Tab-separated table of C-alpha atoms in Angstrom:
chain	number	residue	atom	x	y	z
A	29	MET	CA	7.544	-6.219	-67.879
A	30	GLY	CA	7.241	-7.488	-71.427
A	31	GLY	CA	4.894	-6.128	-74.083
A	32	ARG	CA	2.294	-8.858	-73.508
A	33	GLU	CA	2.295	-8.392	-69.724
A	34	THR	CA	1.976	-4.636	-70.188
A	35	VAL	CA	-1.099	-5.064	-72.391
A	36	ILE	CA	-2.686	-7.443	-69.869
A	37	PHE	CA	-1.837	-5.086	-67.005
A	38	LEU	CA	-3.338	-2.101	-68.845
A	39	ALA	CA	-6.441	-4.098	-69.782
A	40	LEU	CA	-6.947	-5.187	-66.158
A	41	THR	CA	-6.422	-1.595	-64.946
A	42	LEU	CA	-8.977	-0.326	-67.470
A	43	LEU	CA	-11.444	-3.039	-66.420
A	44	PHE	CA	-10.938	-2.138	-62.770
A	45	CYS	CA	-11.492	1.570	-63.492
A	46	LEU	CA	-14.632	0.859	-65.508
A	47	LYS	CA	-16.002	-1.337	-62.722
A	48	ALA	CA	-15.157	1.315	-60.111
A	49	ALA	CA	-16.874	4.014	-62.186
A	50	GLU	CA	-19.928	1.805	-62.624
A	51	ALA	CA	-20.052	1.126	-58.897
A	52	SER	CA	-19.775	4.816	-57.997
A	53	GLN	CA	-22.780	5.626	-60.226
A	54	CYS	CA	-24.834	3.234	-58.139
A	55	SER	CA	-23.603	4.238	-54.723
A	56	THR	CA	-24.823	6.953	-52.407
A	57	HIS	CA	-21.292	7.416	-51.061
A	58	GLY	CA	-19.653	10.676	-52.058
A	59	VAL	CA	-22.821	12.137	-53.626
A	60	PRO	CA	-22.949	15.846	-52.665
A	61	LEU	CA	-25.944	16.949	-50.597
A	62	VAL	CA	-26.629	19.933	-52.887
A	63	ARG	CA	-26.645	19.004	-56.578
A	64	ASN	CA	-27.018	21.069	-59.743
A	65	ILE	CA	-29.959	19.627	-61.670
A	66	SER	CA	-28.422	20.900	-64.937
A	67	GLU	CA	-25.439	18.627	-64.355
A	68	LEU	CA	-27.388	15.423	-63.712
A	69	PRO	CA	-26.826	13.012	-66.594
A	70	PRO	CA	-30.012	12.578	-68.665
A	71	ASP	CA	-30.757	9.358	-70.546
A	72	ASN	CA	-33.513	8.263	-72.924
A	73	TYR	CA	-33.375	4.522	-72.093
A	74	GLY	CA	-33.815	3.640	-75.745
A	75	ARG	CA	-36.915	5.759	-76.211
A	76	PRO	CA	-36.553	8.484	-78.857
A	77	GLY	CA	-37.824	11.925	-77.826
A	78	PHE	CA	-37.574	11.127	-74.117
A	79	SER	CA	-35.157	12.352	-71.459
A	80	HIS	CA	-35.031	11.354	-67.787
A	81	SER	CA	-32.856	12.443	-64.840
A	82	THR	CA	-33.333	11.208	-61.303
A	83	ILE	CA	-33.183	14.294	-59.067
A	84	ALA	CA	-33.579	12.350	-55.826
A	85	GLY	CA	-33.730	8.584	-55.999
A	86	SER	CA	-33.673	5.467	-53.896
A	87	LEU	CA	-30.702	3.796	-55.514
A	88	LEU	CA	-28.708	6.931	-56.317
A	89	HIS	CA	-29.370	9.071	-53.253
A	90	GLY	CA	-30.681	6.743	-50.577
A	91	MET	CA	-34.270	8.014	-50.588
A	92	LYS	CA	-36.667	5.649	-48.815
A	93	GLU	CA	-40.106	7.230	-49.130
A	94	VAL	CA	-40.166	9.558	-52.158
A	95	GLU	CA	-38.397	9.986	-55.488
A	96	VAL	CA	-38.214	13.033	-57.755
A	97	TRP	CA	-37.600	12.831	-61.507
A	98	PHE	CA	-36.999	15.484	-64.175
A	99	GLU	CA	-38.375	14.432	-67.573
A	100	THR	CA	-38.742	15.913	-71.035
A	101	PHE	CA	-40.918	14.679	-73.894
A	102	ALA	CA	-40.254	16.000	-77.400
A	103	PRO	CA	-43.277	16.987	-79.532
A	104	GLY	CA	-45.350	13.892	-80.305
A	105	SER	CA	-43.721	11.614	-77.736
A	106	ARG	CA	-45.537	10.115	-74.759
A	107	THR	CA	-45.394	7.694	-71.863
A	108	PRO	CA	-46.839	4.220	-72.431
A	109	ILE	CA	-50.307	3.513	-71.040
A	110	HIS	CA	-49.426	2.251	-67.578
A	111	ARG	CA	-50.421	2.066	-63.942
A	112	HIS	CA	-48.684	1.649	-60.589
A	113	SER	CA	-49.885	1.394	-57.028
A	114	CYS	CA	-47.993	4.389	-55.709
A	115	GLU	CA	-48.865	8.065	-55.621
A	116	GLU	CA	-47.613	10.297	-58.426
A	117	VAL	CA	-47.645	14.094	-58.659
A	118	PHE	CA	-46.625	16.084	-61.759
A	119	VAL	CA	-45.486	19.710	-61.831
A	120	VAL	CA	-45.357	20.943	-65.439
A	121	LEU	CA	-42.407	23.278	-65.956
A	122	LYS	CA	-42.630	23.888	-69.719
A	123	GLY	CA	-44.821	23.133	-72.737
A	124	SER	CA	-48.275	21.631	-72.886
A	125	GLY	CA	-49.947	18.347	-73.702
A	126	THR	CA	-52.691	15.923	-72.790
A	127	LEU	CA	-53.186	13.666	-69.796
A	128	TYR	CA	-55.306	10.551	-70.322
A	129	VAL	CA	-56.624	8.773	-67.220
A	130	ALA	CA	-58.928	5.757	-66.984
A	131	SER	CA	-60.374	5.653	-63.483
A	132	ASN	CA	-61.796	2.178	-63.920
A	133	SER	CA	-59.387	0.002	-61.981
A	134	HIS	CA	-62.411	-1.983	-60.724
A	135	LEU	CA	-63.147	-3.202	-64.270
A	136	LYS	CA	-61.241	-5.920	-66.109
A	137	TYR	CA	-59.471	-3.374	-68.329
A	138	PRO	CA	-58.772	0.369	-68.116
A	139	GLY	CA	-61.478	1.398	-70.626
A	140	GLN	CA	-62.009	4.704	-72.387
A	141	PRO	CA	-59.877	7.374	-70.661
A	142	GLN	CA	-60.798	10.929	-69.745
A	143	GLU	CA	-58.712	13.664	-71.366
A	144	PHE	CA	-57.258	16.659	-69.544
A	145	SER	CA	-55.247	19.567	-70.966
A	146	ILE	CA	-52.000	20.144	-69.103
A	147	PHE	CA	-49.863	23.278	-69.410
A	148	ALA	CA	-46.814	25.083	-67.993
A	149	ASN	CA	-47.271	25.821	-64.286
A	150	SER	CA	-50.016	23.236	-63.887
A	151	THR	CA	-50.032	20.344	-61.452
A	152	PHE	CA	-51.962	17.095	-61.282
A	153	HIS	CA	-51.760	13.772	-59.525
A	154	VAL	CA	-52.685	10.346	-60.754
A	155	PRO	CA	-54.874	8.275	-58.438
A	156	VAL	CA	-53.245	5.026	-57.285
A	157	ASN	CA	-53.666	2.208	-59.818
A	158	ASP	CA	-55.465	4.323	-62.429
A	159	ALA	CA	-54.110	3.566	-65.907
A	160	HIS	CA	-52.799	6.746	-67.533
A	161	HIS	CA	-50.428	8.276	-69.986
A	162	VAL	CA	-49.064	11.720	-70.695
A	163	TRP	CA	-48.661	12.835	-74.291
A	164	ASN	CA	-46.863	15.883	-75.682
A	165	THR	CA	-49.587	16.832	-78.144
A	166	ASN	CA	-48.012	20.259	-78.738
A	167	GLN	CA	-46.066	19.999	-82.000
A	168	ASP	CA	-44.024	23.134	-81.318
A	169	GLU	CA	-42.484	22.691	-77.898
A	170	ASP	CA	-40.963	20.173	-75.499
A	171	LEU	CA	-43.124	19.094	-72.556
A	172	GLN	CA	-41.054	19.173	-69.366
A	173	PHE	CA	-42.098	18.272	-65.838
A	174	LEU	CA	-41.052	17.138	-62.411
A	175	VAL	CA	-42.497	13.817	-61.287
A	176	ILE	CA	-42.847	12.987	-57.610
A	177	ILE	CA	-43.489	9.374	-56.765
A	178	SER	CA	-43.867	7.505	-53.483
A	179	ARG	CA	-42.485	4.156	-52.340
A	180	PRO	CA	-39.014	3.758	-53.795
A	181	PRO	CA	-38.301	0.225	-55.058
A	182	MET	CA	-36.545	-1.256	-52.077
A	183	LYS	CA	-39.344	-0.484	-49.667
A	184	VAL	CA	-41.483	-3.350	-48.471
A	185	CYS	CA	-45.146	-2.703	-49.223
A	186	ARG	CA	-46.757	-6.101	-48.734
A	187	HIS	CA	-50.030	-4.545	-47.625
A	188	LYS	CA	-50.639	-3.135	-51.071
A	189	VAL	CA	-50.146	-6.331	-53.021
A	190	VAL	CA	-53.844	-7.125	-52.771
A	191	LEU	CA	-54.508	-4.223	-55.142
A	192	LEU	CA	-52.520	-5.975	-57.814
A	193	LYS	CA	-54.128	-9.374	-57.591
A	194	THR	CA	-55.173	-9.241	-61.232
A	195	SER	CA	-51.592	-9.118	-62.467
A	196	THR	CA	-49.974	-12.011	-64.238
A	197	CYS	CA	-47.021	-11.942	-61.879
A	198	GLY	CA	-46.226	-14.845	-59.640
A	199	GLY	CA	-46.315	-14.951	-55.875
A	200	GLY	CA	-43.740	-15.623	-53.233
A	201	ASP	CA	-41.293	-13.318	-51.570
A	202	HIS	CA	-40.977	-11.056	-54.592
A	203	LEU	CA	-44.591	-9.864	-54.435
A	204	GLN	CA	-43.520	-6.869	-52.399
A	205	HIS	CA	-41.719	-5.394	-55.375
A	206	TYR	CA	-44.873	-5.111	-57.438
A	207	ALA	CA	-46.019	-2.198	-55.280
A	208	ARG	CA	-43.682	0.129	-57.207
A	209	SER	CA	-43.605	-1.768	-60.497
A	210	LEU	CA	-45.041	-0.554	-63.743
A	211	PHE	CA	-47.799	-2.429	-65.511
A	212	ILE	CA	-47.795	-1.455	-69.179
A	213	TYR	CA	-50.806	-1.769	-71.515
A	214	ASP	CA	-50.822	-1.962	-75.317
A	215	ASP	CA	-54.174	-0.159	-75.410
A	216	TRP	CA	-56.996	0.997	-73.118
A	217	PHE	CA	-58.962	-2.215	-73.559
A	218	MET	CA	-56.135	-4.642	-72.743
A	219	PRO	CA	-57.199	-6.701	-69.685
A	220	HIS	CA	-55.336	-5.881	-66.449
A	221	ILE	CA	-54.409	-9.552	-66.280
A	222	ALA	CA	-52.526	-9.260	-69.589
A	223	ALA	CA	-50.604	-6.074	-68.759
A	224	ASN	CA	-46.832	-6.353	-68.862
A	225	LEU	CA	-44.871	-6.043	-65.645
A	226	LYS	CA	-41.826	-3.758	-65.875
A	227	PHE	CA	-39.594	-4.112	-62.837
A	228	PRO	CA	-37.234	-2.593	-62.051
A	229	ILE	CA	-38.130	0.633	-63.821
A	230	TYR	CA	-35.848	1.547	-66.750
A	231	TRP	CA	-33.581	3.969	-64.847
A	232	ASP	CA	-33.097	1.621	-61.891
A	233	GLU	CA	-31.982	-1.358	-63.990
A	234	GLN	CA	-28.286	-0.540	-63.956
A	235	CYS	CA	-28.082	-0.236	-60.190
A	236	PHE	CA	-30.796	-2.591	-59.040
A	237	GLN	CA	-29.739	-5.624	-57.097
A	238	THR	CA	-32.200	-8.116	-55.677
A	239	PRO	CA	-32.051	-7.799	-51.889
A	240	ALA	CA	-30.838	-10.754	-49.871
A	241	LYS	CA	-33.599	-13.150	-48.860
A	242	ASP	CA	-33.403	-12.228	-45.188
A	243	GLU	CA	-34.143	-8.592	-46.035
A	244	LEU	CA	-37.425	-9.441	-47.703
B	19	MET	CA	-90.593	40.691	-44.104
B	20	GLY	CA	-89.764	43.621	-41.810
B	21	GLY	CA	-86.448	45.433	-41.649
B	22	ARG	CA	-85.238	43.509	-38.584
B	23	GLU	CA	-86.142	40.100	-40.068
B	24	THR	CA	-84.420	41.064	-43.331
B	25	VAL	CA	-81.188	41.894	-41.462
B	26	ILE	CA	-81.340	38.596	-39.542
B	27	PHE	CA	-82.083	36.682	-42.766
B	28	LEU	CA	-79.172	38.342	-44.583
B	29	ALA	CA	-76.837	37.735	-41.626
B	30	LEU	CA	-77.798	34.046	-41.504
B	31	THR	CA	-77.360	33.737	-45.280
B	32	LEU	CA	-73.896	35.335	-45.047
B	33	LEU	CA	-72.928	33.013	-42.174
B	34	PHE	CA	-74.120	29.988	-44.176
B	35	CYS	CA	-72.126	31.092	-47.233
B	36	LEU	CA	-68.974	31.694	-45.165
B	37	LYS	CA	-69.293	28.250	-43.545
B	38	ALA	CA	-69.877	26.628	-46.938
B	39	ALA	CA	-66.815	28.380	-48.390
B	40	GLU	CA	-64.706	27.305	-45.415
B	41	ALA	CA	-65.868	23.700	-45.786
B	42	SER	CA	-65.111	23.623	-49.516
B	43	GLN	CA	-61.521	24.793	-48.869
B	44	CYS	CA	-61.009	21.726	-46.694
B	45	SER	CA	-62.714	19.167	-48.902
B	46	THR	CA	-61.315	17.149	-51.766
B	47	HIS	CA	-64.734	17.127	-53.455
B	48	GLY	CA	-64.937	19.216	-56.589
B	49	VAL	CA	-61.193	19.944	-56.706
B	50	PRO	CA	-60.133	19.761	-60.376
B	51	LEU	CA	-57.551	17.106	-61.259
B	52	VAL	CA	-55.406	19.600	-63.196
B	53	ARG	CA	-54.780	22.824	-61.290
B	54	ASN	CA	-52.996	26.052	-62.216
B	55	ILE	CA	-50.280	26.623	-59.606
B	56	SER	CA	-50.475	30.397	-60.237
B	57	GLU	CA	-54.077	30.347	-59.039
B	58	LEU	CA	-53.475	28.489	-55.775
B	59	PRO	CA	-54.047	30.873	-52.863
B	60	PRO	CA	-50.762	31.704	-51.088
B	61	ASP	CA	-50.641	32.572	-47.382
B	62	ASN	CA	-47.875	33.678	-45.026
B	63	TYR	CA	-49.401	32.205	-41.851
B	64	GLY	CA	-48.391	35.275	-39.862
B	65	ARG	CA	-44.756	35.132	-40.936
B	66	PRO	CA	-43.569	38.244	-42.787
B	67	GLY	CA	-41.565	37.575	-45.952
B	68	PHE	CA	-42.970	34.057	-46.338
B	69	SER	CA	-45.437	32.598	-48.822
B	70	HIS	CA	-46.774	29.024	-48.974
B	71	SER	CA	-49.142	27.212	-51.343
B	72	THR	CA	-49.975	23.523	-51.085
B	73	ILE	CA	-49.669	22.108	-54.612
B	74	ALA	CA	-50.725	18.591	-53.632
B	75	GLY	CA	-51.754	17.963	-50.050
B	76	SER	CA	-53.305	15.398	-47.788
B	77	LEU	CA	-56.171	17.517	-46.502
B	78	LEU	CA	-56.798	19.531	-49.683
B	79	HIS	CA	-56.263	16.901	-52.374
B	80	GLY	CA	-56.451	13.544	-50.645
B	81	MET	CA	-52.767	12.658	-50.932
B	82	LYS	CA	-51.766	9.788	-48.657
B	83	GLU	CA	-48.038	9.310	-49.185
B	84	VAL	CA	-46.494	12.550	-50.463
B	85	GLU	CA	-47.166	16.280	-50.359
B	86	VAL	CA	-45.787	19.044	-52.583
B	87	TRP	CA	-45.511	22.668	-51.491
B	88	PHE	CA	-44.535	25.874	-53.338
B	89	GLU	CA	-42.783	28.373	-51.064
B	90	THR	CA	-41.124	31.778	-51.365
B	91	PHE	CA	-38.836	33.487	-48.858
B	92	ALA	CA	-38.153	37.208	-49.251
B	93	PRO	CA	-34.543	38.410	-48.805
B	94	GLY	CA	-33.437	37.869	-45.218
B	95	SER	CA	-36.301	35.542	-44.239
B	96	ARG	CA	-35.839	31.906	-43.245
B	97	THR	CA	-37.439	28.779	-41.856
B	98	PRO	CA	-37.082	28.163	-38.125
B	99	ILE	CA	-34.479	25.623	-37.014
B	100	HIS	CA	-36.530	22.441	-37.044
B	101	ARG	CA	-36.567	18.710	-37.642
B	102	HIS	CA	-39.121	16.082	-38.645
B	103	SER	CA	-39.005	12.335	-39.133
B	104	CYS	CA	-40.099	12.316	-42.745
B	105	GLU	CA	-38.161	12.695	-45.963
B	106	GLU	CA	-37.902	16.138	-47.548
B	107	VAL	CA	-36.597	17.092	-50.986
B	108	PHE	CA	-36.134	20.678	-52.203
B	109	VAL	CA	-36.004	21.836	-55.822
B	110	VAL	CA	-34.841	25.469	-55.982
B	111	LEU	CA	-36.656	27.374	-58.728
B	112	LYS	CA	-35.335	30.891	-58.167
B	113	GLY	CA	-32.830	32.841	-56.075
B	114	SER	CA	-30.118	31.589	-53.771
B	115	GLY	CA	-29.437	31.157	-50.088
B	116	THR	CA	-27.919	28.964	-47.427
B	117	LEU	CA	-28.924	25.570	-46.066
B	118	TYR	CA	-27.842	24.762	-42.506
B	119	VAL	CA	-27.958	21.123	-41.410
B	120	ALA	CA	-26.867	19.570	-38.125
B	121	SER	CA	-26.425	15.843	-38.638
B	122	ASN	CA	-26.128	15.094	-34.944
B	123	SER	CA	-29.499	13.639	-34.084
B	124	HIS	CA	-27.662	11.122	-31.856
B	125	LEU	CA	-26.524	13.943	-29.537
B	126	LYS	CA	-28.693	15.714	-26.966
B	127	TYR	CA	-28.958	18.834	-29.127
B	128	PRO	CA	-28.458	19.604	-32.851
B	129	GLY	CA	-25.020	21.267	-32.399
B	130	GLN	CA	-23.056	23.393	-34.841
B	131	PRO	CA	-24.599	23.003	-38.331
B	132	GLN	CA	-22.842	22.560	-41.656
B	133	GLU	CA	-23.484	25.273	-44.252
B	134	PHE	CA	-24.316	24.639	-47.904
B	135	SER	CA	-24.876	27.178	-50.687
B	136	ILE	CA	-28.125	26.599	-52.552
B	137	PHE	CA	-29.013	28.178	-55.896
B	138	ALA	CA	-31.559	28.204	-58.717
B	139	ASN	CA	-31.810	24.776	-60.344
B	140	SER	CA	-30.229	23.006	-57.384
B	141	THR	CA	-31.733	20.165	-55.385
B	142	PHE	CA	-31.041	18.755	-51.951
B	143	HIS	CA	-32.714	16.515	-49.421
B	144	VAL	CA	-32.655	16.687	-45.675
B	145	PRO	CA	-31.877	13.435	-43.874
B	146	VAL	CA	-34.687	12.238	-41.587
B	147	ASN	CA	-34.586	13.907	-38.153
B	148	ASP	CA	-31.619	16.170	-38.930
B	149	ALA	CA	-32.254	19.677	-37.573
B	150	HIS	CA	-32.029	22.231	-40.377
B	151	HIS	CA	-33.137	25.559	-41.687
B	152	VAL	CA	-33.096	27.330	-45.022
B	153	TRP	CA	-32.223	31.023	-45.124
B	154	ASN	CA	-32.552	33.478	-47.992
B	155	THR	CA	-29.154	35.090	-47.509
B	156	ASN	CA	-29.349	36.835	-50.892
B	157	GLN	CA	-30.414	40.416	-50.218
B	158	ASP	CA	-31.449	41.065	-53.819
B	159	GLU	CA	-33.858	38.276	-54.768
B	160	ASP	CA	-36.631	36.039	-53.486
B	161	LEU	CA	-35.733	32.412	-52.791
B	162	GLN	CA	-38.384	30.126	-54.277
B	163	PHE	CA	-38.571	26.348	-54.199
B	164	LEU	CA	-40.731	23.268	-54.361
B	165	VAL	CA	-40.741	21.112	-51.249
B	166	ILE	CA	-41.604	17.425	-51.437
B	167	ILE	CA	-42.384	15.726	-48.180
B	168	SER	CA	-43.434	12.173	-47.292
B	169	ARG	CA	-46.038	10.874	-44.827
B	170	PRO	CA	-48.980	13.277	-44.903
B	171	PRO	CA	-50.456	13.927	-41.458
B	172	MET	CA	-53.242	11.376	-41.397
B	173	LYS	CA	-50.985	8.415	-42.087
B	174	VAL	CA	-50.216	6.040	-39.249
B	175	CYS	CA	-46.480	5.723	-38.739
B	176	ARG	CA	-46.173	4.102	-35.333
B	177	HIS	CA	-42.949	2.355	-36.288
B	178	LYS	CA	-41.110	5.660	-36.473
B	179	VAL	CA	-42.104	6.955	-33.069
B	180	VAL	CA	-39.023	5.439	-31.503
B	181	LEU	CA	-36.919	8.016	-33.357
B	182	LEU	CA	-38.670	10.775	-31.446
B	183	LYS	CA	-38.352	9.359	-27.978
B	184	THR	CA	-36.464	12.428	-26.754
B	185	SER	CA	-39.393	14.746	-27.400
B	186	THR	CA	-41.404	16.261	-24.579
B	187	CYS	CA	-44.637	15.025	-26.116
B	188	GLY	CA	-46.802	12.554	-24.289
B	189	GLY	CA	-47.698	9.026	-25.284
B	190	GLY	CA	-50.903	7.216	-26.067
B	191	ASP	CA	-52.839	6.933	-29.270
B	192	HIS	CA	-51.706	10.310	-30.559
B	193	LEU	CA	-48.053	9.283	-30.830
B	194	GLN	CA	-48.590	8.431	-34.474
B	195	HIS	CA	-49.051	12.083	-35.356
B	196	TYR	CA	-45.541	13.032	-34.238
B	197	ALA	CA	-44.110	11.267	-37.256
B	198	ARG	CA	-45.025	14.269	-39.441
B	199	SER	CA	-44.895	16.948	-36.765
B	200	LEU	CA	-42.385	19.740	-36.598
B	201	PHE	CA	-40.035	20.134	-33.680
B	202	ILE	CA	-38.809	23.717	-33.554
B	203	TYR	CA	-35.590	24.861	-31.866
B	204	ASP	CA	-34.696	28.330	-30.588
B	205	ASP	CA	-31.019	27.707	-31.407
B	206	TRP	CA	-28.648	24.911	-32.443
B	207	PHE	CA	-27.769	24.067	-28.843
B	208	MET	CA	-31.320	23.729	-27.537
B	209	PRO	CA	-31.752	20.131	-26.241
B	210	HIS	CA	-33.996	17.901	-28.381
B	211	ILE	CA	-36.066	17.316	-25.265
B	212	ALA	CA	-36.876	21.039	-25.029
B	213	ALA	CA	-37.820	21.514	-28.725
B	214	ASN	CA	-41.333	22.755	-29.345
B	215	LEU	CA	-43.830	20.462	-31.027
B	216	LYS	CA	-45.822	22.089	-33.839
B	217	PHE	CA	-48.740	19.914	-34.905
B	218	PRO	CA	-50.614	20.247	-37.115
B	219	ILE	CA	-48.319	22.237	-39.378
B	220	TYR	CA	-49.401	25.865	-39.968
B	221	TRP	CA	-51.185	25.293	-43.299
B	222	ASP	CA	-53.074	22.237	-42.085
B	223	GLU	CA	-54.524	23.940	-39.007
B	224	GLN	CA	-57.660	25.239	-40.684
B	225	CYS	CA	-58.672	21.885	-42.104
B	226	PHE	CA	-57.221	19.479	-39.582
B	227	GLN	CA	-59.648	17.362	-37.613
B	228	THR	CA	-58.551	14.713	-35.158
B	229	PRO	CA	-59.456	11.320	-36.618
B	230	ALA	CA	-61.998	9.194	-34.822
B	231	LYS	CA	-60.499	6.852	-32.233
B	232	ASP	CA	-61.250	3.706	-34.225
B	233	GLU	CA	-59.163	5.028	-37.128
B	234	LEU	CA	-56.043	5.277	-35.012
């Protein structure tokens, strides 16, 4: 094999290995049943002060009805103002901060939110479709929690689409996905109809593949 | 008011207060959105070495799609061998122990289980309908974890009943409840058809009320 062929061969081998590694990150095959949370790779998905690991996920671990996330917010950082039509429970492991919830999903915009202090060893859940965000308002310590969320992305939830009729998203076969999608608001008085759809969620982007039409 | 009337009045007042307290434990009204997990009342439901608190529950907090429990097992104590047709994720907070899982739901009995070491900061999920139990095999420390479970008891899940066709339970409108019920085994070789149905689950007994027929 000449020098040129060797380079091409090595490049193809490297490409194959990279593709194989990428595929294994998005496959449930070979994932151990018991996993050390400390060893799960965290990522910030381009958001400074944020860290996310999927403890049990639809795409990574084959979950169909619930997902569990482990997230950390550095002092001053926060989630966007957002809503979703699935249930969400938080268990605060460390730090403190403020939860903002606008329970006005019947209005045309979220409106002025209520404020709640959250703290280590506290729990709270966010009512379905209530706009909310969580803010690490403690300047001295990280805010760390587990997030439990229902309806992983591949699940068909057509019956809930009616709740999201004010969204700007189109119709058709893809409507089912909106049940687990994020709708992000610039502020509390942004109309629901102008909120930005985020689907798939940041940490599912790498592995998400649109299901075949006959699975819809 | 004479002495006898005073005693009757006080007895009636006490009875009223006890009934009111019992009702408030089983109502979602007035439950604060943010709750301190340390202040949730634990119970052992007659099982020595066991402690359970419902962090977010269907009957106590109005959850419809997920529940979160906080449980502690003293050294040597364990869950029964059981299965259920809902998803379950564990996050181990403290201690260590052994998970036993028999992934043979296609056989007539669970069969010899696989053993997995579990430890603080580990996570695992139990595949739907796999018989399993968790045992605190560490003689020196409590085993403490969060349990996340899908399909709270009041949700209709008729489509899953087919998975439980080997149970001894009858048919009719109540079939839907089996989707979240426990089936308990005396040992790993007890036939599925002989497993004992436990519904409602121990901590839901006090508050559980059969839904009206037209809600089924």
